[in-house]
Amino acid sequence: MTFLRILSYLSLAWLLGAAVSEDPVPRPVDPWMFYTILDEQPGILVVALHENLWLGYDTASCTLHKVWRGGLLDTAQAAGGASQSLTYGFTYNTFAPDPARWRLTGAGPTQHPDPIFKGFAMEDGHAVLSYELVFSDGQRLLVEERPEYMELKRADNRAGLSRAFSIQADPAKGKLSLRQDYGPLVWGKDLAGKAKWTNESKSKRFYDWGTTYDFTGDMYLSAKKAALVEAVFTVDVEQEGRRRSSN
């Protein structure tokens, strides 16, 4: 078992009763990782972790594009045989593909390396995604991401996502980071993990039953220590907010 996986398992147990099992949860489809045109967006890798948690990664920018629960409708015949899919169900988040989310700071002006998607693999039943970042000076860094579904005490209205990142070596100069967005977040621990952030911002949304917030920040990546992000997504935000207020 790798250090990264051990770190992931140990740090998740306390999060709202969440847990990532060493044995992967049953996947909703087979195969559960594949390329497609998703909602008219080409070059998407679908990772179906659970019936309540589907991910779509943009392979051009090596970033998370969409998070939803439900499934896919295959429209290949309508597309003349091309692999094309439409999502159905509830969309937790959609992110515009943006390679500028990868950043190198602390070595002069902010640099944005060119991301190259190197493929995906399964390791003991878990997903491993590989990216290569190419810098202006010719330096290349390999990044691995391991996304996984988190078991929650209450999964009827919520779904948990763990994203573990590792890099083989640090940049020759400066610090590497990945800009991420999560929200709306209802509970105080809906975003947790073991990661160092910079340029953090939280914006609140106000309702008659309470507040939620959206988070944006740059997560540092270091070869010395894996970075782990744990996010909980909610279907009915009002229902969850009222439940929180009544506690």
mmCIF file of C-alpha atoms in Angstrom:
data_model
loop_
_atom_site.group_PDB
_atom_site.id
_atom_site.type_symbol
_atom_site.label_atom_id
_atom_site.label_comp_id
_atom_site.label_asym_id
_atom_site.label_seq_id
_atom_site.Cartn_x
_atom_site.Cartn_y
_atom_site.Cartn_z
ATOM 1 C CA MET A 1 0.000 0.000 0.000
ATOM 2 C CA THR A 2 1.440 3.415 -0.943
ATOM 3 C CA PHE A 3 2.025 6.231 1.542
ATOM 4 C CA LEU A 4 -0.466 8.365 -0.340
ATOM 5 C CA ARG A 5 -3.237 5.825 0.100
ATOM 6 C CA ILE A 6 -2.431 5.334 3.793
ATOM 7 C CA LEU A 7 -2.620 9.100 4.278
ATOM 8 C CA SER A 8 -5.933 9.230 2.485
ATOM 9 C CA TYR A 9 -7.521 6.473 4.560
ATOM 10 C CA LEU A 10 -6.351 7.730 7.951
ATOM 11 C CA SER A 11 -7.340 11.362 7.450
ATOM 12 C CA LEU A 12 -10.850 10.730 6.192
ATOM 13 C CA ALA A 13 -12.302 8.788 9.088
ATOM 14 C CA TRP A 14 -13.258 11.791 11.183
ATOM 15 C CA LEU A 15 -14.901 13.871 8.442
ATOM 16 C CA LEU A 16 -18.647 13.845 9.130
ATOM 17 C CA GLY A 17 -18.504 10.131 9.594
ATOM 18 C CA ALA A 18 -16.882 9.818 6.175
ATOM 19 C CA ALA A 19 -14.522 7.040 5.180
ATOM 20 C CA VAL A 20 -12.647 5.898 2.098
ATOM 21 C CA SER A 21 -12.369 2.137 2.191
ATOM 22 C CA GLU A 22 -9.220 0.302 1.170
ATOM 23 C CA ASP A 23 -11.547 -1.874 -0.872
ATOM 24 C CA PRO A 24 -13.241 0.246 -3.545
ATOM 25 C CA VAL A 25 -17.000 0.670 -3.439
ATOM 26 C CA PRO A 26 -19.051 -1.025 -6.184
ATOM 27 C CA ARG A 27 -18.968 1.074 -9.337
ATOM 28 C CA PRO A 28 -22.261 1.959 -11.064
ATOM 29 C CA VAL A 29 -21.162 0.900 -14.564
ATOM 30 C CA ASP A 30 -18.567 -1.285 -16.257
ATOM 31 C CA PRO A 31 -16.243 0.079 -17.521
ATOM 32 C CA TRP A 32 -16.347 2.917 -15.024
ATOM 33 C CA MET A 33 -13.574 5.012 -16.604
ATOM 34 C CA PHE A 34 -13.801 5.978 -20.266
ATOM 35 C CA TYR A 35 -13.399 8.857 -22.723
ATOM 36 C CA THR A 36 -16.367 10.589 -24.307
ATOM 37 C CA ILE A 37 -17.818 13.847 -25.589
ATOM 38 C CA LEU A 38 -19.753 14.964 -22.521
ATOM 39 C CA ASP A 39 -22.621 17.426 -22.912
ATOM 40 C CA GLU A 40 -20.981 18.598 -26.166
ATOM 41 C CA GLN A 41 -17.618 19.094 -24.424
ATOM 42 C CA PRO A 42 -14.960 16.948 -26.203
ATOM 43 C CA GLY A 43 -12.025 15.190 -24.585
ATOM 44 C CA ILE A 44 -13.688 14.255 -21.299
ATOM 45 C CA LEU A 45 -12.628 11.341 -19.108
ATOM 46 C CA VAL A 46 -15.610 10.037 -17.147
ATOM 47 C CA VAL A 47 -14.852 8.486 -13.751
ATOM 48 C CA ALA A 48 -17.977 6.840 -12.298
ATOM 49 C CA LEU A 49 -17.021 6.336 -8.657
ATOM 50 C CA HIS A 50 -20.520 5.721 -7.274
ATOM 51 C CA GLU A 51 -24.130 6.083 -8.388
ATOM 52 C CA ASN A 52 -24.151 9.297 -6.345
ATOM 53 C CA LEU A 53 -20.795 10.587 -7.612
ATOM 54 C CA TRP A 54 -19.749 10.850 -11.248
ATOM 55 C CA LEU A 55 -16.765 12.940 -12.364
ATOM 56 C CA GLY A 56 -15.873 14.403 -15.735
ATOM 57 C CA TYR A 57 -12.241 15.477 -16.269
ATOM 58 C CA ASP A 58 -11.189 17.782 -19.094
ATOM 59 C CA THR A 59 -8.128 16.082 -20.569
ATOM 60 C CA ALA A 60 -6.956 19.219 -22.396
ATOM 61 C CA SER A 61 -6.500 21.211 -19.176
ATOM 62 C CA CYS A 62 -6.080 18.239 -16.773
ATOM 63 C CA THR A 63 -8.726 19.685 -14.477
ATOM 64 C CA LEU A 64 -12.052 18.588 -13.041
ATOM 65 C CA HIS A 65 -14.871 19.712 -15.346
ATOM 66 C CA LYS A 66 -18.097 18.337 -13.850
ATOM 67 C CA VAL A 67 -19.377 16.575 -10.718
ATOM 68 C CA TRP A 68 -22.857 15.017 -10.663
ATOM 69 C CA ARG A 69 -25.063 12.172 -9.477
ATOM 70 C CA GLY A 70 -27.242 10.165 -11.827
ATOM 71 C CA GLY A 71 -25.629 8.737 -14.929
ATOM 72 C CA LEU A 72 -25.173 9.076 -18.677
ATOM 73 C CA LEU A 73 -27.338 8.795 -21.753
ATOM 74 C CA ASP A 74 -25.436 7.376 -24.728
ATOM 75 C CA THR A 75 -26.164 9.428 -27.846
ATOM 76 C CA ALA A 76 -23.595 7.733 -30.064
ATOM 77 C CA GLN A 77 -26.108 6.737 -32.742
ATOM 78 C CA ALA A 78 -27.467 10.265 -32.979
ATOM 79 C CA ALA A 79 -23.872 11.501 -33.310
ATOM 80 C CA GLY A 80 -23.140 9.233 -36.252
ATOM 81 C CA GLY A 81 -21.358 6.610 -34.189
ATOM 82 C CA ALA A 82 -19.047 8.950 -32.262
ATOM 83 C CA SER A 83 -18.767 8.408 -28.519
ATOM 84 C CA GLN A 84 -20.997 11.134 -27.145
ATOM 85 C CA SER A 85 -22.912 11.292 -23.879
ATOM 86 C CA LEU A 86 -25.372 13.468 -22.001
ATOM 87 C CA THR A 87 -25.496 13.582 -18.228
ATOM 88 C CA TYR A 88 -28.726 13.132 -16.325
ATOM 89 C CA GLY A 89 -29.561 13.531 -12.663
ATOM 90 C CA PHE A 90 -28.335 16.337 -10.420
ATOM 91 C CA THR A 91 -25.263 18.456 -11.200
ATOM 92 C CA TYR A 92 -23.263 19.378 -8.102
ATOM 93 C CA ASN A 93 -20.722 21.575 -9.900
ATOM 94 C CA THR A 94 -19.542 22.485 -13.385
ATOM 95 C CA PHE A 95 -16.175 24.146 -13.985
ATOM 96 C CA ALA A 96 -15.012 25.873 -17.159
ATOM 97 C CA PRO A 97 -11.928 24.074 -18.556
ATOM 98 C CA ASP A 98 -8.943 26.295 -17.759
ATOM 99 C CA PRO A 99 -5.280 25.205 -18.011
ATOM 100 C CA ALA A 100 -4.352 28.403 -16.119
ATOM 101 C CA ARG A 101 -5.538 26.667 -12.932
ATOM 102 C CA TRP A 102 -2.034 25.152 -12.823
ATOM 103 C CA ARG A 103 0.356 27.809 -11.501
ATOM 104 C CA LEU A 104 4.013 28.278 -10.638
ATOM 105 C CA THR A 105 4.630 31.143 -8.217
ATOM 106 C CA GLY A 106 7.584 32.478 -6.242
ATOM 107 C CA ALA A 107 10.012 32.457 -9.171
ATOM 108 C CA GLY A 108 9.231 35.778 -10.802
ATOM 109 C CA PRO A 109 5.958 36.405 -12.634
ATOM 110 C CA THR A 110 3.313 33.700 -12.253
ATOM 111 C CA GLN A 111 3.783 30.969 -14.850
ATOM 112 C CA HIS A 112 1.177 28.602 -16.234
ATOM 113 C CA PRO A 113 2.705 25.297 -17.372
ATOM 114 C CA ASP A 114 1.249 23.425 -20.314
ATOM 115 C CA PRO A 115 -0.711 20.413 -18.983
ATOM 116 C CA ILE A 116 -0.603 17.108 -20.858
ATOM 117 C CA PHE A 117 -2.956 14.282 -19.928
ATOM 118 C CA LYS A 118 -0.912 11.063 -19.721
ATOM 119 C CA GLY A 119 -3.754 8.626 -19.174
ATOM 120 C CA PHE A 120 -5.474 6.728 -16.400
ATOM 121 C CA ALA A 121 -5.029 3.407 -14.647
ATOM 122 C CA MET A 122 -6.568 1.279 -11.916
ATOM 123 C CA GLU A 123 -4.514 0.435 -8.845
ATOM 124 C CA ASP A 124 -6.136 -2.138 -6.559
ATOM 125 C CA GLY A 125 -9.503 -1.071 -7.934
ATOM 126 C CA HIS A 126 -8.905 2.661 -7.409
ATOM 127 C CA ALA A 127 -8.525 5.321 -10.109
ATOM 128 C CA VAL A 128 -5.140 6.917 -10.820
ATOM 129 C CA LEU A 129 -4.971 9.865 -13.248
ATOM 130 C CA SER A 130 -1.609 11.076 -14.582
ATOM 131 C CA TYR A 131 -0.748 14.565 -15.813
ATOM 132 C CA GLU A 132 2.513 16.031 -17.091
ATOM 133 C CA LEU A 133 3.193 19.743 -16.643
ATOM 134 C CA VAL A 134 5.641 21.332 -19.095
ATOM 135 C CA PHE A 135 7.264 24.609 -18.044
ATOM 136 C CA SER A 136 8.745 27.376 -20.187
ATOM 137 C CA ASP A 137 12.305 26.356 -19.212
ATOM 138 C CA GLY A 138 11.696 22.799 -20.421
ATOM 139 C CA GLN A 139 11.204 21.281 -16.976
ATOM 140 C CA ARG A 140 8.565 18.545 -16.798
ATOM 141 C CA LEU A 141 6.735 17.397 -13.679
ATOM 142 C CA LEU A 142 4.501 14.352 -13.331
ATOM 143 C CA VAL A 143 1.368 14.773 -11.206
ATOM 144 C CA GLU A 144 -0.868 11.918 -10.072
ATOM 145 C CA GLU A 145 -4.413 12.340 -8.787
ATOM 146 C CA ARG A 146 -6.407 9.654 -7.022
ATOM 147 C CA PRO A 147 -10.112 10.514 -6.778
ATOM 148 C CA GLU A 148 -12.360 8.329 -4.641
ATOM 149 C CA TYR A 149 -15.872 8.247 -3.248
ATOM 150 C CA MET A 150 -16.226 8.865 0.497
ATOM 151 C CA GLU A 151 -18.807 6.962 2.501
ATOM 152 C CA LEU A 152 -20.940 9.313 4.622
ATOM 153 C CA LYS A 153 -23.267 8.575 7.528
ATOM 154 C CA ARG A 154 -26.035 10.239 5.530
ATOM 155 C CA ALA A 155 -25.805 9.769 1.779
ATOM 156 C CA ASP A 156 -29.427 10.449 0.795
ATOM 157 C CA ASN A 157 -28.772 14.139 0.138
ATOM 158 C CA ARG A 158 -24.988 14.245 0.013
ATOM 159 C CA ALA A 159 -21.896 12.721 -1.596
ATOM 160 C CA GLY A 160 -18.259 12.880 -0.520
ATOM 161 C CA LEU A 161 -15.253 13.185 -2.829
ATOM 162 C CA SER A 162 -11.624 12.612 -1.869
ATOM 163 C CA ARG A 163 -8.886 13.909 -4.202
ATOM 164 C CA ALA A 164 -5.305 12.932 -3.341
ATOM 165 C CA PHE A 165 -2.446 14.568 -5.301
ATOM 166 C CA SER A 166 1.245 13.724 -5.480
ATOM 167 C CA ILE A 167 4.189 14.939 -7.578
ATOM 168 C CA GLN A 168 7.434 13.075 -8.202
ATOM 169 C CA ALA A 169 9.666 16.134 -7.758
ATOM 170 C CA ASP A 170 9.336 19.778 -6.802
ATOM 171 C CA PRO A 171 9.876 22.540 -9.371
ATOM 172 C CA ALA A 172 13.486 23.715 -9.692
ATOM 173 C CA LYS A 173 12.297 27.143 -8.548
ATOM 174 C CA GLY A 174 9.049 28.372 -7.050
ATOM 175 C CA LYS A 175 5.969 26.510 -5.865
ATOM 176 C CA LEU A 176 3.392 24.576 -7.869
ATOM 177 C CA SER A 177 -0.299 25.001 -7.116
ATOM 178 C CA LEU A 178 -3.695 24.045 -8.524
ATOM 179 C CA ARG A 179 -6.611 26.465 -8.289
ATOM 180 C CA GLN A 180 -9.833 24.794 -7.123
ATOM 181 C CA ASP A 181 -13.420 25.833 -6.433
ATOM 182 C CA TYR A 182 -15.994 24.128 -4.216
ATOM 183 C CA GLY A 183 -19.519 25.114 -3.242
ATOM 184 C CA PRO A 184 -22.129 25.673 -2.143
ATOM 185 C CA LEU A 185 -20.851 24.220 1.133
ATOM 186 C CA VAL A 186 -23.366 23.838 3.952
ATOM 187 C CA TRP A 187 -21.541 22.448 6.980
ATOM 188 C CA GLY A 188 -18.294 23.820 8.369
ATOM 189 C CA LYS A 189 -16.424 20.601 7.535
ATOM 190 C CA ASP A 190 -17.822 20.133 4.026
ATOM 191 C CA LEU A 191 -14.327 21.032 2.839
ATOM 192 C CA ALA A 192 -11.407 19.487 4.707
ATOM 193 C CA GLY A 193 -8.323 17.358 4.191
ATOM 194 C CA LYS A 194 -4.573 17.769 4.468
ATOM 195 C CA ALA A 195 -3.477 20.489 2.075
ATOM 196 C CA LYS A 196 -1.830 23.908 2.215
ATOM 197 C CA TRP A 197 -3.760 26.689 0.492
ATOM 198 C CA THR A 198 -3.018 30.233 -0.616
ATOM 199 C CA ASN A 199 -5.135 32.987 -2.185
ATOM 200 C CA GLU A 200 -8.129 31.594 -0.327
ATOM 201 C CA SER A 201 -11.491 33.302 -0.587
ATOM 202 C CA LYS A 202 -14.919 32.452 0.795
ATOM 203 C CA SER A 203 -18.117 34.049 -0.436
ATOM 204 C CA LYS A 204 -21.346 33.581 1.492
ATOM 205 C CA ARG A 205 -24.868 33.021 0.179
ATOM 206 C CA PHE A 206 -27.650 34.184 2.482
ATOM 207 C CA TYR A 207 -31.064 32.517 2.805
ATOM 208 C CA ASP A 208 -33.948 32.763 5.255
ATOM 209 C CA TRP A 209 -32.831 29.447 6.772
ATOM 210 C CA GLY A 210 -29.127 30.316 7.029
ATOM 211 C CA THR A 211 -25.997 30.625 4.904
ATOM 212 C CA THR A 212 -23.788 28.569 2.622
ATOM 213 C CA TYR A 213 -20.397 29.477 1.236
ATOM 214 C CA ASP A 214 -18.294 28.983 -1.869
ATOM 215 C CA PHE A 215 -14.556 28.369 -1.578
ATOM 216 C CA THR A 216 -11.775 29.239 -4.021
ATOM 217 C CA GLY A 217 -8.083 28.694 -3.386
ATOM 218 C CA ASP A 218 -4.729 27.594 -4.754
ATOM 219 C CA MET A 219 -3.634 24.237 -3.344
ATOM 220 C CA TYR A 220 0.136 23.740 -3.094
ATOM 221 C CA LEU A 221 1.671 20.499 -4.355
ATOM 222 C CA SER A 222 4.924 19.221 -2.864
ATOM 223 C CA ALA A 223 6.992 16.092 -3.395
ATOM 224 C CA LYS A 224 7.590 15.937 0.365
ATOM 225 C CA LYS A 225 3.957 15.521 1.330
ATOM 226 C CA ALA A 226 0.834 14.418 -0.506
ATOM 227 C CA ALA A 227 -2.030 16.914 -0.732
ATOM 228 C CA LEU A 228 -5.503 15.678 0.150
ATOM 229 C CA VAL A 229 -8.796 17.489 -0.453
ATOM 230 C CA GLU A 230 -12.106 16.202 0.915
ATOM 231 C CA ALA A 231 -15.292 17.848 -0.344
ATOM 232 C CA VAL A 232 -18.929 17.071 0.405
ATOM 233 C CA PHE A 233 -21.540 17.939 -2.228
ATOM 234 C CA THR A 234 -25.218 18.493 -1.418
ATOM 235 C CA VAL A 235 -28.309 17.950 -3.573
ATOM 236 C CA ASP A 236 -30.962 19.860 -1.622
ATOM 237 C CA VAL A 237 -29.029 22.707 -0.013
ATOM 238 C CA GLU A 238 -32.080 24.161 1.739
ATOM 239 C CA GLN A 239 -33.008 20.823 3.316
ATOM 240 C CA GLU A 240 -29.462 20.362 4.569
ATOM 241 C CA GLY A 241 -29.273 23.952 5.779
ATOM 242 C CA ARG A 242 -32.463 23.622 7.798
ATOM 243 C CA ARG A 243 -31.157 20.360 9.254
ATOM 244 C CA ARG A 244 -27.989 22.154 10.308
ATOM 245 C CA SER A 245 -29.960 25.027 11.862
ATOM 246 C CA SER A 246 -32.079 22.624 13.918
ATOM 247 C CA ASN A 247 -29.033 20.946 15.482
#
